[in-house]
Amino acid sequence: MNFKHIIIQGIPKKLPSKKTYDSSVNRAPKRKDILSVKEKKLAISNALRYFPKIWHKELAEEFKLELANYGRIYMLRFKPVYQIYARPIDEYPAKIKEAAGIMMMIQNNLDPNIAQHPDELITYGGNGAVFQNWAQYLLTMKYLATMDDKQTLHLYSGHPMGLFPSSKKAPRVVISNGIMIPNYSKPDDWEKYNALGVTQYGQMTAGSFMYIGPQGIVHGTTITLMNAFRNILKKGETTKGKVFLTSGLGGMSGAQPKAGNIVGCISITAEVNVLAAQKRYDQGWVDILISNIKDLVLFVKKAKSKKTTVSIAYIGNVVEVWEKFLIEKIDVTIGSDQTSLHNPWSGGYYPVGVSYEEGNIMLKDDPKKFKQKVQESLRRHAKVIRAHTEKGTYFFDYGNAFLLEASRAGGDVMNKDKSDFCYPSYVQDILGPLCFDYGFGPFRWICTSGRSEDLKLTDKIAEKILLKIRKNAFKEIQTQLDDNINWIKNANSNNLVVGSKARILYANAEGRIKIALAFNRAIASEKIGNIVLGRDHHDVGGTDSPYRETSNIYDGSKFTADMAIHNVIGDSFRGASWVSIHNGGGVGWGEVLNGGFGMFLDGSDLCNKRIKNMIFFDVNNGIARRSWAKNANALLAINKEMKKTPKLKVTIPENVNTSILDSLF
Ligand SMILES: NC(=O)c1ccc[n+]([C@@H]2O[C@H](COP(=O)([O-])OP(=O)(O)OC[C@H]3O[C@@H](n4cnc5c(N)ncnc54)[C@H](O)[C@@H]3O)[C@@H](O)[C@H]2O)c1
């Protein structure tokens, strides 16, 4: 059977042979053994729903073993034997191109060159799942291959509930991940219901098929780091010879060394998992691997004296580096952390003093002790960061819940009156005021032809449009435009593509709409093939996350999630090809609701309307909410937008004189 036939078959007619455990790929850590015997039976019975009765006896034994060995039932035997990667769109069996585009995005998210734990269908962040198991993948691909443009596929946490009649204008796929009854949305609830096979943690772009490899994050990280340096460097100072110390070379964190090189500093990224570090090294994302702390100190001192731009991966625990640099008096200009602390008890953060291998064993055999070690480590981590910041280091939380978990562990991360953290998040200081409030966010596109020439042409188109917009741009957004013009000019030579031919660019509503319309024209005139548009959920309007995307909202509404819900509903009837809404992403289950979309460009007039209507709403819904919270930059942006767009009428807040309030109490 060829690839197309295998896809259309869905669940195979013949039981595939059993797979042997492949330890050469990066495997997900064993998840917590949380189910009672009764619940384990339910989990196995849930899994068997996908298969004919005749296989149940054999599969029941195997699924029991998977549950015991991995804490989840992945149905590893059903992983297809064909290679999984973003194929050119014409290679997919499909009645409609829109569906083929979605299949391509799914495969890109499961490509072993991209996915963190490909066998367990995890794309990034330790637990960011595309599907819970291989049966869901097989069935979804079959539904997409057979659907027409008057049907919509509904996915419940990876499970394809089915195709429902809809209309041409409706989204082709509606995705929800991890949505729970709010009172049942605590970390152990997630472990339990995920183990039962009824929910999954879709992260942001994994469960919405919009992850495009670390490139997506390199750009955001570069912008963050660049502006972090701008915020603190004194006049005349440059990034040369300045140290950026952080951790994590995983899915997103792996972008840090590359960003450090683009910015021109010395970056040290600690990583406990040698396989993760090696992967980034092999891809050319980090210059050098060092596993001995003494060698690291010597190397950094030399690089500082020579002001070399270099990115170093230290194979070991980040706390060791912070502590050693304190003793060795190595000044850290900027510090951060990108361990997966949104997932602290299941392998997101490895405690200092315990090797990676020992940590994994402890996690499996003694999760209580592991948790205790993580909390001890976080207290030590916080203490040494405090010592560095007192000497001048600028430390910011990178949206990985470091401050949240360190505070829960009793670490020294609070301000004097204990009312708030003593360090800002990168959104509070940098991305919020400088980007999100003006509507700049991680817009992206994917060339479905798989041709590099298409990508090059789209880069040129985007550059031309940004240059045109820059001519009349108001002064507050000129730097953002300049950074992005610079980015897109160099994007190709930075060699950032892993997997599909994709590009990311921070743009505001005007930029996103004009670029998308220009792409649609180029498709209509057959200069390029079809394009998929999308964005990271980590954006202006899709995500309510009080410790990250909406951390710079100060009217109390950061603990509400209306914006994300309006985003996904609003996008769905304005022209998205698929929409998604997730509980959890980045900062953890129960800590965030995030919405996203994908849009397939086919060169048609209808597509022009969709672009104008949907992208406009997607961005301005977020700016409106930010302006209602009285964020000055968002107010400026939305007032300007209302002048340009008469049909936009946003409620504008009135400022209150604080003396009136003070006189009340
Ligand atoms: N890059 C961004 O722009 C961005 C934005 C928001 C949030 N985040 C957050 O950053 C975190 C990391 O994301 P990811 O996709 O890279 O996750 P990941 O799990 O793929 O990578 C984290 C890496 O940290 C390593 N690690 C864990 N503990 C360590 C320790 N003590 N010392 C050294 N290394 C350690 C792990 O081995 C792992 O490889 C997540 O919580 C994510 O939500 C990133």
XYZ file of C-alpha atoms and ligand atoms in Angstrom:
709
model
C 0.000 0.000 0.000
C 1.284 3.471 -0.785
C 1.128 6.492 1.534
C -2.251 7.688 0.236
C -3.878 4.284 0.656
C -2.540 3.897 4.167
C -3.974 7.291 5.141
C -7.413 6.533 3.718
C -7.492 3.225 5.533
C -7.340 4.890 8.962
C -7.150 2.128 11.557
C -5.445 -0.702 9.636
C -7.484 -3.740 8.625
C -4.752 -6.084 9.838
C -3.314 -5.816 13.324
C 0.176 -4.305 12.884
C 3.067 -6.141 14.480
C 4.280 -5.170 17.912
C 6.973 -2.452 18.071
C 10.193 -2.743 20.027
C 11.094 0.132 22.324
C 13.349 2.562 20.484
C 15.661 4.204 22.999
C 17.564 6.159 20.328
C 14.722 8.678 20.116
C 14.025 11.201 22.844
C 11.304 9.507 24.922
C 8.788 11.203 27.180
C 9.389 10.613 30.871
C 7.140 8.096 32.577
C 4.042 9.899 33.800
C 2.702 9.690 37.307
C 1.009 6.401 38.246
C -2.202 8.012 39.403
C -5.023 5.627 38.516
C -6.677 3.129 40.847
C -7.163 -0.427 39.559
C -10.758 0.404 38.662
C -9.601 3.481 36.753
C -6.878 1.498 34.977
C -9.560 -0.847 33.670
C -11.500 2.186 32.492
C -8.412 3.613 30.740
C -7.845 0.306 28.900
C -11.517 -0.002 28.029
C -11.451 3.593 26.730
C -8.448 2.784 24.550
C -10.001 -0.388 23.154
C -12.977 1.635 21.844
C -10.919 2.394 18.743
C -10.405 -1.232 17.723
C -12.388 -4.291 16.609
C -13.331 -6.758 19.362
C -11.219 -9.505 17.890
C -8.022 -7.627 18.838
C -9.139 -6.700 22.354
C -7.536 -9.525 24.284
C -4.107 -9.010 22.775
C -4.266 -5.213 22.902
C -5.634 -5.128 26.463
C -2.434 -6.849 27.710
C -0.275 -4.484 25.740
C -2.104 -1.335 26.842
C -1.864 -2.506 30.441
C 1.914 -2.676 29.967
C 2.051 0.766 28.330
C 0.110 2.194 31.252
C 2.516 0.534 33.694
C 5.687 1.540 31.808
C 4.780 5.029 30.599
C 1.771 6.092 32.674
C -0.180 6.573 29.425
C -1.524 4.434 26.602
C 0.092 5.687 23.399
C -0.833 2.618 21.278
C 2.749 2.509 19.999
C 2.087 -0.491 17.755
C -0.141 1.719 15.602
C 2.496 4.334 14.859
C 2.678 4.323 11.036
C 5.747 2.903 9.368
C 5.897 5.674 6.749
C 8.013 8.732 7.490
C 6.161 11.563 9.153
C 7.070 15.039 7.896
C 5.438 17.959 6.074
C 5.051 16.618 2.556
C 4.236 18.928 -0.350
C 0.463 19.368 -0.197
C -0.279 17.409 -3.385
C 1.077 14.238 -1.848
C -1.833 14.029 0.605
C -4.998 12.220 -0.351
C -7.814 14.764 0.079
C -11.009 15.954 -1.577
C -10.274 19.551 -0.594
C -6.958 21.340 -0.432
C -7.815 23.007 2.863
C -7.913 19.565 4.501
C -4.637 18.543 2.836
C -3.052 21.707 4.275
C -4.182 20.669 7.752
C -2.768 17.154 7.250
C 0.543 18.714 6.300
C 0.536 20.802 9.484
C -0.261 17.747 11.616
C 2.612 15.799 10.129
C 4.960 18.728 10.607
C 4.110 18.751 14.299
C 4.926 15.040 14.567
C 8.099 15.089 12.439
C 10.920 13.572 14.564
C 13.151 16.490 13.524
C 10.660 18.824 15.135
C 8.788 16.896 17.807
C 10.392 16.565 21.221
C 9.016 13.063 21.944
C 7.742 11.875 18.550
C 6.666 8.384 19.653
C 4.455 9.837 22.356
C 3.023 12.453 19.937
C 4.552 15.284 21.998
C 5.719 18.303 20.031
C 7.221 20.529 22.713
C 7.181 21.623 26.323
C 7.483 18.079 27.679
C 3.758 17.428 27.394
C 2.461 19.477 24.442
C 0.487 16.792 22.619
C -0.858 16.728 19.083
C -2.922 13.619 19.876
C -3.142 11.360 22.920
C -2.496 8.190 20.962
C -1.838 6.851 17.480
C -5.430 5.733 16.886
C -6.564 9.358 17.125
C -3.910 10.353 14.599
C -4.912 7.606 12.148
C -8.619 8.406 12.369
C -8.126 12.169 12.083
C -5.996 11.787 8.970
C -8.663 9.542 7.452
C -11.449 12.019 8.221
C -9.413 14.852 6.696
C -8.690 12.784 3.607
C -12.350 12.023 3.027
C -14.162 15.203 4.110
C -15.635 17.788 1.748
C -16.075 21.536 2.099
C -19.488 21.235 3.688
C -18.291 19.267 6.679
C -16.488 20.171 9.887
C -14.322 17.826 11.933
C -14.623 18.254 15.702
C -11.610 17.228 17.769
C -11.992 16.755 21.521
C -8.485 16.763 23.003
C -7.120 14.830 20.040
C -10.109 12.533 19.782
C -11.931 12.956 16.458
C -15.570 12.991 17.550
C -16.513 13.009 13.903
C -17.487 14.928 10.795
C -20.607 17.053 11.050
C -22.480 18.760 8.204
C -21.684 22.505 8.077
C -21.082 24.977 5.256
C -18.312 26.169 2.968
C -17.878 29.249 5.137
C -17.451 27.277 8.354
C -14.062 26.191 9.707
C -13.044 22.736 8.503
C -11.763 21.747 11.941
C -12.721 22.857 15.450
C -10.250 21.849 18.156
C -10.463 21.950 21.914
C -7.761 20.674 24.235
C -7.823 20.125 27.963
C -11.075 22.008 28.509
C -12.352 21.013 31.942
C -15.085 21.888 34.321
C -13.165 24.659 36.165
C -13.296 22.949 39.573
C -11.627 19.879 38.042
C -8.689 21.643 36.510
C -5.894 21.029 38.981
C -2.578 19.313 38.065
C -3.639 15.925 39.454
C -6.949 16.131 37.611
C -5.025 16.550 34.417
C -2.751 13.581 35.160
C -5.783 11.444 35.928
C -8.003 12.353 32.998
C -5.090 12.289 30.580
C -4.182 8.804 31.823
C -7.813 7.793 31.329
C -7.455 8.941 27.714
C -10.188 11.577 27.813
C -8.201 14.809 27.728
C -4.798 16.116 26.714
C -2.513 19.064 27.250
C -2.323 20.646 23.818
C 0.137 23.368 24.869
C -0.442 26.210 22.423
C 0.751 25.359 18.949
C 1.133 21.572 19.362
C -2.517 20.668 19.769
C -3.482 23.244 17.162
C -0.944 21.971 14.587
C 0.704 25.405 14.331
C 4.163 24.669 15.733
C 6.797 25.387 13.091
C 9.907 24.269 14.918
C 12.204 26.438 16.972
C 12.261 29.157 14.285
C 8.904 30.352 15.582
C 10.414 30.987 18.886
C 13.835 32.263 17.738
C 12.202 35.381 16.445
C 10.222 36.089 19.624
C 13.258 35.286 21.748
C 15.460 37.570 19.643
C 12.980 40.417 20.003
C 12.743 39.824 23.744
C 16.491 39.633 24.282
C 17.193 42.608 22.027
C 14.710 44.771 23.946
C 15.884 43.441 27.310
C 19.379 44.687 26.449
C 17.909 47.982 25.138
C 16.144 48.408 28.489
C 19.284 48.080 30.584
C 22.414 48.912 28.601
C 23.875 52.286 29.395
C 24.516 54.831 26.688
C 27.384 53.736 24.458
C 27.313 50.138 25.743
C 26.715 47.241 23.365
C 25.859 43.576 23.800
C 29.463 42.582 23.018
C 31.046 40.654 25.881
C 27.806 40.704 27.892
C 26.578 37.430 29.405
C 23.080 35.988 29.056
C 22.571 32.995 31.371
C 19.555 30.740 31.037
C 18.504 27.105 30.787
C 16.738 24.670 28.491
C 17.539 23.426 24.994
C 14.161 21.835 24.406
C 11.358 22.660 22.007
C 11.150 26.392 22.589
C 14.050 27.004 24.888
C 16.375 25.636 22.190
C 16.011 28.961 20.412
C 17.855 30.909 23.094
C 21.447 30.346 21.903
C 20.502 31.199 18.334
C 18.845 34.417 19.530
C 21.894 35.175 21.663
C 24.101 34.955 18.577
C 21.778 37.181 16.538
C 21.795 39.740 19.348
C 25.610 39.484 19.631
C 26.192 38.463 23.277
C 27.751 35.469 25.076
C 24.936 33.070 25.890
C 25.186 30.135 28.271
C 22.249 27.750 28.196
C 22.324 24.916 30.726
C 20.628 21.674 29.713
C 20.471 18.471 31.775
C 19.430 16.221 28.903
C 22.427 15.507 26.688
C 20.173 14.324 23.805
C 18.313 17.643 23.743
C 21.594 19.585 23.744
C 23.116 17.392 21.036
C 20.030 17.902 18.827
C 20.430 21.687 18.963
C 24.176 21.383 18.365
C 23.643 19.108 15.343
C 21.141 21.616 13.958
C 23.676 24.418 14.336
C 21.593 26.294 16.900
C 24.335 26.337 19.508
C 28.068 26.768 18.868
C 29.696 24.611 21.509
C 28.869 21.891 24.065
C 30.687 21.956 27.424
C 30.058 19.442 30.172
C 32.677 20.385 32.738
C 31.951 23.432 34.883
C 35.626 24.415 35.188
C 35.981 24.412 31.395
C 32.852 26.518 31.187
C 34.269 29.150 33.531
C 37.551 29.324 31.591
C 35.754 29.537 28.264
C 33.367 32.292 29.411
C 36.142 34.371 30.975
C 38.082 34.205 27.716
C 35.027 35.049 25.613
C 34.298 38.016 27.882
C 37.810 39.389 27.574
C 37.755 38.983 23.796
C 34.114 40.134 23.534
C 33.351 37.149 21.326
C 29.804 36.426 20.228
C 29.285 32.780 21.096
C 26.558 30.441 22.295
C 27.473 27.737 24.789
C 25.434 24.753 25.879
C 26.415 23.587 29.351
C 25.417 19.966 29.893
C 24.313 20.086 33.484
C 22.026 21.803 35.922
C 21.488 25.540 35.582
C 21.672 26.099 39.343
C 25.297 24.869 39.274
C 26.143 27.543 36.729
C 24.498 30.396 38.631
C 26.339 29.319 41.796
C 29.693 28.839 40.111
C 29.491 32.203 38.330
C 28.840 33.887 41.677
C 31.964 32.330 43.169
C 34.016 33.101 40.064
C 32.668 36.678 39.927
C 31.416 36.330 36.363
C 28.905 39.140 35.860
C 25.653 38.032 34.315
C 24.056 40.950 32.495
C 20.783 39.227 31.710
C 19.387 36.095 33.307
C 16.318 34.008 32.707
C 15.120 30.410 32.826
C 13.329 28.131 30.419
C 13.029 24.835 32.191
C 9.506 23.467 31.767
C 8.216 24.644 35.112
C 4.673 24.690 33.814
C 5.040 20.943 34.383
C 7.196 20.812 37.531
C 6.436 17.374 38.982
C 6.611 15.228 35.847
C 10.056 16.024 34.516
C 9.742 19.669 33.493
C 12.388 20.730 36.001
C 15.320 18.585 37.145
C 16.583 19.309 40.640
C 20.195 20.267 41.275
C 22.368 17.657 42.950
C 20.606 14.788 41.187
C 21.818 13.639 37.772
C 19.373 13.553 34.870
C 19.329 9.747 34.941
C 18.853 9.591 38.728
C 16.120 12.200 38.405
C 14.223 10.079 35.916
C 14.439 7.018 38.171
C 13.296 9.023 41.192
C 10.417 10.450 39.185
C 9.239 6.943 38.427
C 9.929 5.226 41.758
C 9.514 7.991 44.301
C 7.558 10.961 42.871
C 7.090 12.432 46.374
C 10.839 12.645 46.891
C 11.250 14.084 43.393
C 8.778 16.853 44.215
C 10.601 17.595 47.450
C 13.938 17.780 45.573
C 12.434 20.100 42.951
C 11.212 22.461 45.650
C 14.588 22.422 47.442
C 16.284 23.120 44.138
C 13.928 26.007 43.358
C 14.723 27.617 46.701
C 18.467 27.321 45.958
C 17.861 28.597 42.425
C 15.958 31.649 43.707
C 18.593 32.380 46.351
C 21.498 32.469 43.920
C 19.535 34.576 41.415
C 18.860 37.070 44.225
C 22.613 37.262 44.903
C 23.296 38.000 41.235
C 20.498 40.577 40.867
C 21.808 42.411 43.915
C 25.034 42.777 41.932
C 23.199 44.171 38.914
C 21.847 41.244 36.862
C 18.535 41.919 35.123
C 16.458 38.772 35.625
C 13.117 38.189 33.986
C 10.661 35.291 34.075
C 10.338 33.706 30.648
C 6.723 32.660 30.992
C 7.659 29.162 32.161
C 6.108 29.638 35.630
C 9.546 29.904 37.269
C 8.456 32.665 39.654
C 5.146 30.986 40.370
C 6.689 27.631 41.257
C 9.664 29.160 43.078
C 7.224 31.178 45.207
C 5.086 28.103 45.887
C 8.257 26.313 46.992
C 9.016 29.161 49.415
C 11.857 30.606 47.292
C 13.026 34.208 47.678
C 11.218 35.738 44.708
C 8.714 38.101 46.340
C 8.881 41.847 46.865
C 9.140 43.394 50.331
C 5.430 43.409 51.224
C 4.986 39.969 49.570
C 2.282 41.383 47.323
C 4.017 40.547 44.030
C 7.085 38.943 42.526
C 10.274 40.951 42.752
C 11.178 40.253 39.098
C 9.129 41.136 36.041
C 7.888 38.700 33.453
C 9.135 39.248 29.927
C 5.601 40.267 28.952
C 5.299 42.888 31.716
C 8.541 44.613 30.815
C 9.041 43.863 27.158
C 6.555 42.069 24.912
C 3.384 43.504 26.513
C 4.023 47.239 26.263
C 6.257 47.141 23.178
C 4.462 44.556 21.051
C 1.102 43.145 22.179
C -0.426 46.506 23.142
C 0.247 47.768 19.614
C -0.969 44.545 18.021
C 2.465 43.125 17.153
C 2.572 39.367 17.547
C 3.916 36.111 16.112
C 2.216 35.967 12.738
C 3.439 33.052 10.593
C 2.989 31.409 7.253
C 3.792 28.032 5.746
C 4.383 27.360 2.044
C 2.401 24.198 1.343
C 4.286 23.479 -1.883
C 7.353 22.674 0.216
C 9.443 24.773 -2.197
C 12.261 26.983 -0.889
C 11.640 29.397 -3.795
C 8.128 30.027 -2.494
C 9.466 30.856 0.917
C 12.052 33.232 -0.543
C 9.399 35.010 -2.574
C 7.075 35.352 0.414
C 9.971 36.816 2.444
C 10.481 39.416 -0.291
C 6.765 40.221 -0.440
C 6.599 40.655 3.336
C 9.710 42.832 3.388
C 8.350 45.098 0.675
C 5.077 45.541 2.529
C 6.721 46.310 5.845
C 8.999 48.888 4.201
C 5.931 50.577 2.722
C 4.090 50.571 6.045
C 7.193 51.924 7.799
C 7.145 55.103 5.663
C 3.998 56.466 7.339
C 4.111 54.563 10.627
C 3.573 56.524 13.856
C 6.748 56.924 15.863
C 5.798 54.544 18.699
C 5.889 51.520 16.382
C 8.847 52.430 14.201
C 11.426 50.402 16.181
C 9.183 47.332 16.088
C 8.856 47.671 12.323
C 12.597 48.230 11.899
C 13.400 45.107 13.954
C 11.037 43.057 11.820
C 12.269 44.454 8.525
C 15.746 43.537 9.651
C 14.543 40.091 10.675
C 12.834 39.271 7.410
C 15.788 40.542 5.361
C 18.105 38.103 7.161
C 15.659 35.287 7.841
C 16.743 33.183 4.883
C 20.462 33.532 5.537
C 19.934 32.769 9.231
C 19.032 29.294 8.022
C 16.165 28.828 10.411
C 13.908 26.363 8.699
C 13.430 22.941 10.292
C 10.545 20.963 8.813
C 7.956 22.775 6.709
C 8.918 25.862 4.687
C 7.657 28.308 7.254
C 8.336 31.858 8.327
C 7.507 33.862 11.426
C 7.288 37.621 11.600
C 6.034 39.898 14.349
C 3.495 42.163 12.665
C 0.508 44.272 13.705
C -2.989 44.007 12.203
C -2.138 46.266 9.265
C 1.028 44.321 8.459
C -0.598 40.909 8.822
C -3.572 41.825 6.636
C -1.525 43.496 3.906
C 1.010 40.668 3.781
C -1.752 38.027 3.657
C -3.572 39.868 0.851
C -0.343 40.124 -1.129
C 0.242 36.370 -0.674
C -3.284 35.671 -1.858
C -2.632 37.743 -5.003
C 0.616 35.846 -5.627
C -1.281 32.548 -5.296
C -3.980 33.740 -7.709
C -1.332 34.625 -10.288
C 0.396 31.273 -9.670
C 3.657 32.824 -8.527
C 3.521 30.674 -5.390
C 1.525 27.678 -4.175
C -1.079 27.751 -1.414
C -0.158 29.257 1.928
C -1.284 28.389 5.436
C -1.459 31.391 7.745
C -1.508 31.230 11.490
C 0.115 32.457 14.622
C 1.440 31.296 17.918
C -1.249 31.452 20.606
C 1.303 33.530 22.494
C -0.117 36.686 20.976
C -2.097 39.899 21.399
C -5.621 38.578 21.484
C -5.849 34.799 21.759
C -4.553 34.156 25.224
C -5.640 34.924 28.745
C -2.734 34.035 30.993
C -2.244 36.122 34.141
C 1.431 35.261 34.523
C 2.329 35.625 30.875
C 0.434 37.071 27.891
C -1.917 39.152 30.015
C 0.501 39.813 32.882
C 0.597 43.492 31.912
C -3.155 43.891 32.468
C -3.708 45.679 35.754
C -7.497 46.159 36.068
C -8.056 42.765 37.733
C -9.329 41.160 34.544
C -6.157 39.184 34.017
C -7.801 36.391 36.006
C -10.687 36.198 33.559
C -10.632 34.353 30.242
C -13.334 36.039 28.161
C -10.882 37.324 25.567
C -9.660 33.854 24.555
C -13.219 32.584 24.183
C -14.255 35.605 22.106
C -11.155 35.144 20.025
C -11.918 31.580 19.029
C -15.627 32.102 18.466
C -15.022 35.375 16.617
C -12.371 33.866 14.351
C -14.493 30.802 13.608
C -17.282 32.710 11.853
C -15.020 35.275 10.227
C -13.131 32.866 8.011
C -10.646 30.648 9.863
C -9.990 27.237 8.293
C -9.489 25.820 11.759
C -9.817 27.194 15.249
C -8.599 25.884 18.571
C -9.109 26.637 22.235
C -6.914 25.139 24.944
C -6.764 24.960 28.703
C -3.074 25.139 29.533
C -0.128 26.126 27.413
C 3.253 27.401 28.532
C 2.488 28.190 32.146
C 0.508 25.057 32.918
C -2.791 23.321 33.110
C -5.477 25.503 34.662
C -3.260 28.601 34.448
C -4.254 29.816 30.986
C -6.874 29.629 28.258
C -5.573 30.163 24.756
C -7.112 30.321 21.340
C -5.661 30.139 17.876
C -6.464 29.674 14.223
C -5.153 28.447 10.899
C -6.208 29.938 7.556
C -5.694 28.330 4.170
C -5.081 30.831 1.364
C -6.296 29.682 -2.044
C -6.064 32.878 -4.095
C -9.841 33.428 -4.193
C -11.879 36.597 -3.588
C -13.636 34.892 -0.711
C -10.231 34.418 0.838
C -9.524 38.178 0.580
C -12.701 38.841 2.565
C -11.739 36.265 5.167
C -8.299 37.775 5.593
C -9.638 41.312 6.077
C -12.419 40.299 8.423
C -10.789 37.601 10.519
C -7.269 38.912 10.980
C -8.629 42.367 11.791
C -10.749 40.895 14.588
C -8.090 38.459 15.786
C -5.697 41.319 16.589
C -8.035 44.180 17.481
C -10.095 42.122 19.909
C -6.882 41.838 21.923
C -5.966 45.510 21.631
C -9.509 46.548 22.650
C -9.300 44.447 25.812
C -5.870 45.861 26.608
C -7.088 49.420 26.039
C -10.125 48.848 28.313
C -7.559 47.898 30.989
C -6.139 51.419 30.344
C -2.835 50.256 28.816
C -1.616 53.499 27.278
C -0.080 51.988 24.153
C -3.181 49.917 23.441
C -5.361 53.025 23.841
C -3.210 54.842 21.327
C -3.397 51.926 18.882
C -7.157 51.351 19.142
C -7.986 55.055 18.800
C -5.905 55.205 15.629
C -7.610 52.056 14.319
C -11.087 53.489 14.981
C -10.210 56.546 12.921
C -9.248 54.306 9.990
C -12.136 51.844 10.363
C -15.547 53.533 10.869
C -17.316 50.252 11.631
C -15.052 49.647 14.617
C -16.577 51.137 17.790
C -14.686 50.221 20.926
C -15.648 51.249 24.459
C -12.938 53.570 25.737
C -12.205 53.863 29.477
C -12.444 57.129 31.373
C -9.553 57.934 33.656
C -10.340 58.444 37.323
C -8.534 60.997 39.417
C -6.843 58.960 42.173
C -7.542 61.692 44.737
C -11.269 60.848 44.462
C -10.516 57.242 45.347
C -8.095 58.152 48.099
C -10.696 60.394 49.702
C -13.114 57.456 49.949
C -11.141 55.312 52.410
N 10.621 30.583 24.334
C 9.570 31.276 24.620
O 9.308 32.313 24.016
C 8.665 30.868 25.676
C 7.586 31.670 25.869
C 6.760 31.366 26.883
C 7.005 30.279 27.685
N 8.046 29.476 27.480
C 8.198 28.359 28.409
O 9.518 27.894 28.493
C 9.503 26.549 28.972
C 10.380 25.700 28.109
O 9.748 25.349 26.884
P 10.342 24.177 25.980
O 9.403 23.963 24.870
O 11.734 24.461 25.631
O 10.273 22.965 26.990
P 11.123 21.639 26.951
O 10.575 20.764 28.019
O 11.206 21.163 25.569
O 12.582 22.122 27.365
C 12.967 22.424 28.678
C 14.347 21.841 28.873
O 14.826 22.196 30.168
C 15.680 21.138 30.604
N 15.821 21.247 32.048
C 14.908 20.960 33.002
N 15.377 21.243 34.206
C 16.617 21.723 34.033
C 17.592 22.226 34.914
N 17.384 22.319 36.231
N 18.768 22.669 34.407
C 19.019 22.602 33.070
N 18.107 22.138 32.189
C 16.920 21.725 32.657
C 14.962 19.889 30.142
O 15.836 18.793 30.041
C 14.382 20.322 28.810
O 15.174 19.911 27.709
C 8.043 26.107 28.960
O 7.508 26.196 30.253
C 7.428 27.104 28.027
O 6.074 27.255 28.234
C 8.883 29.737 26.474
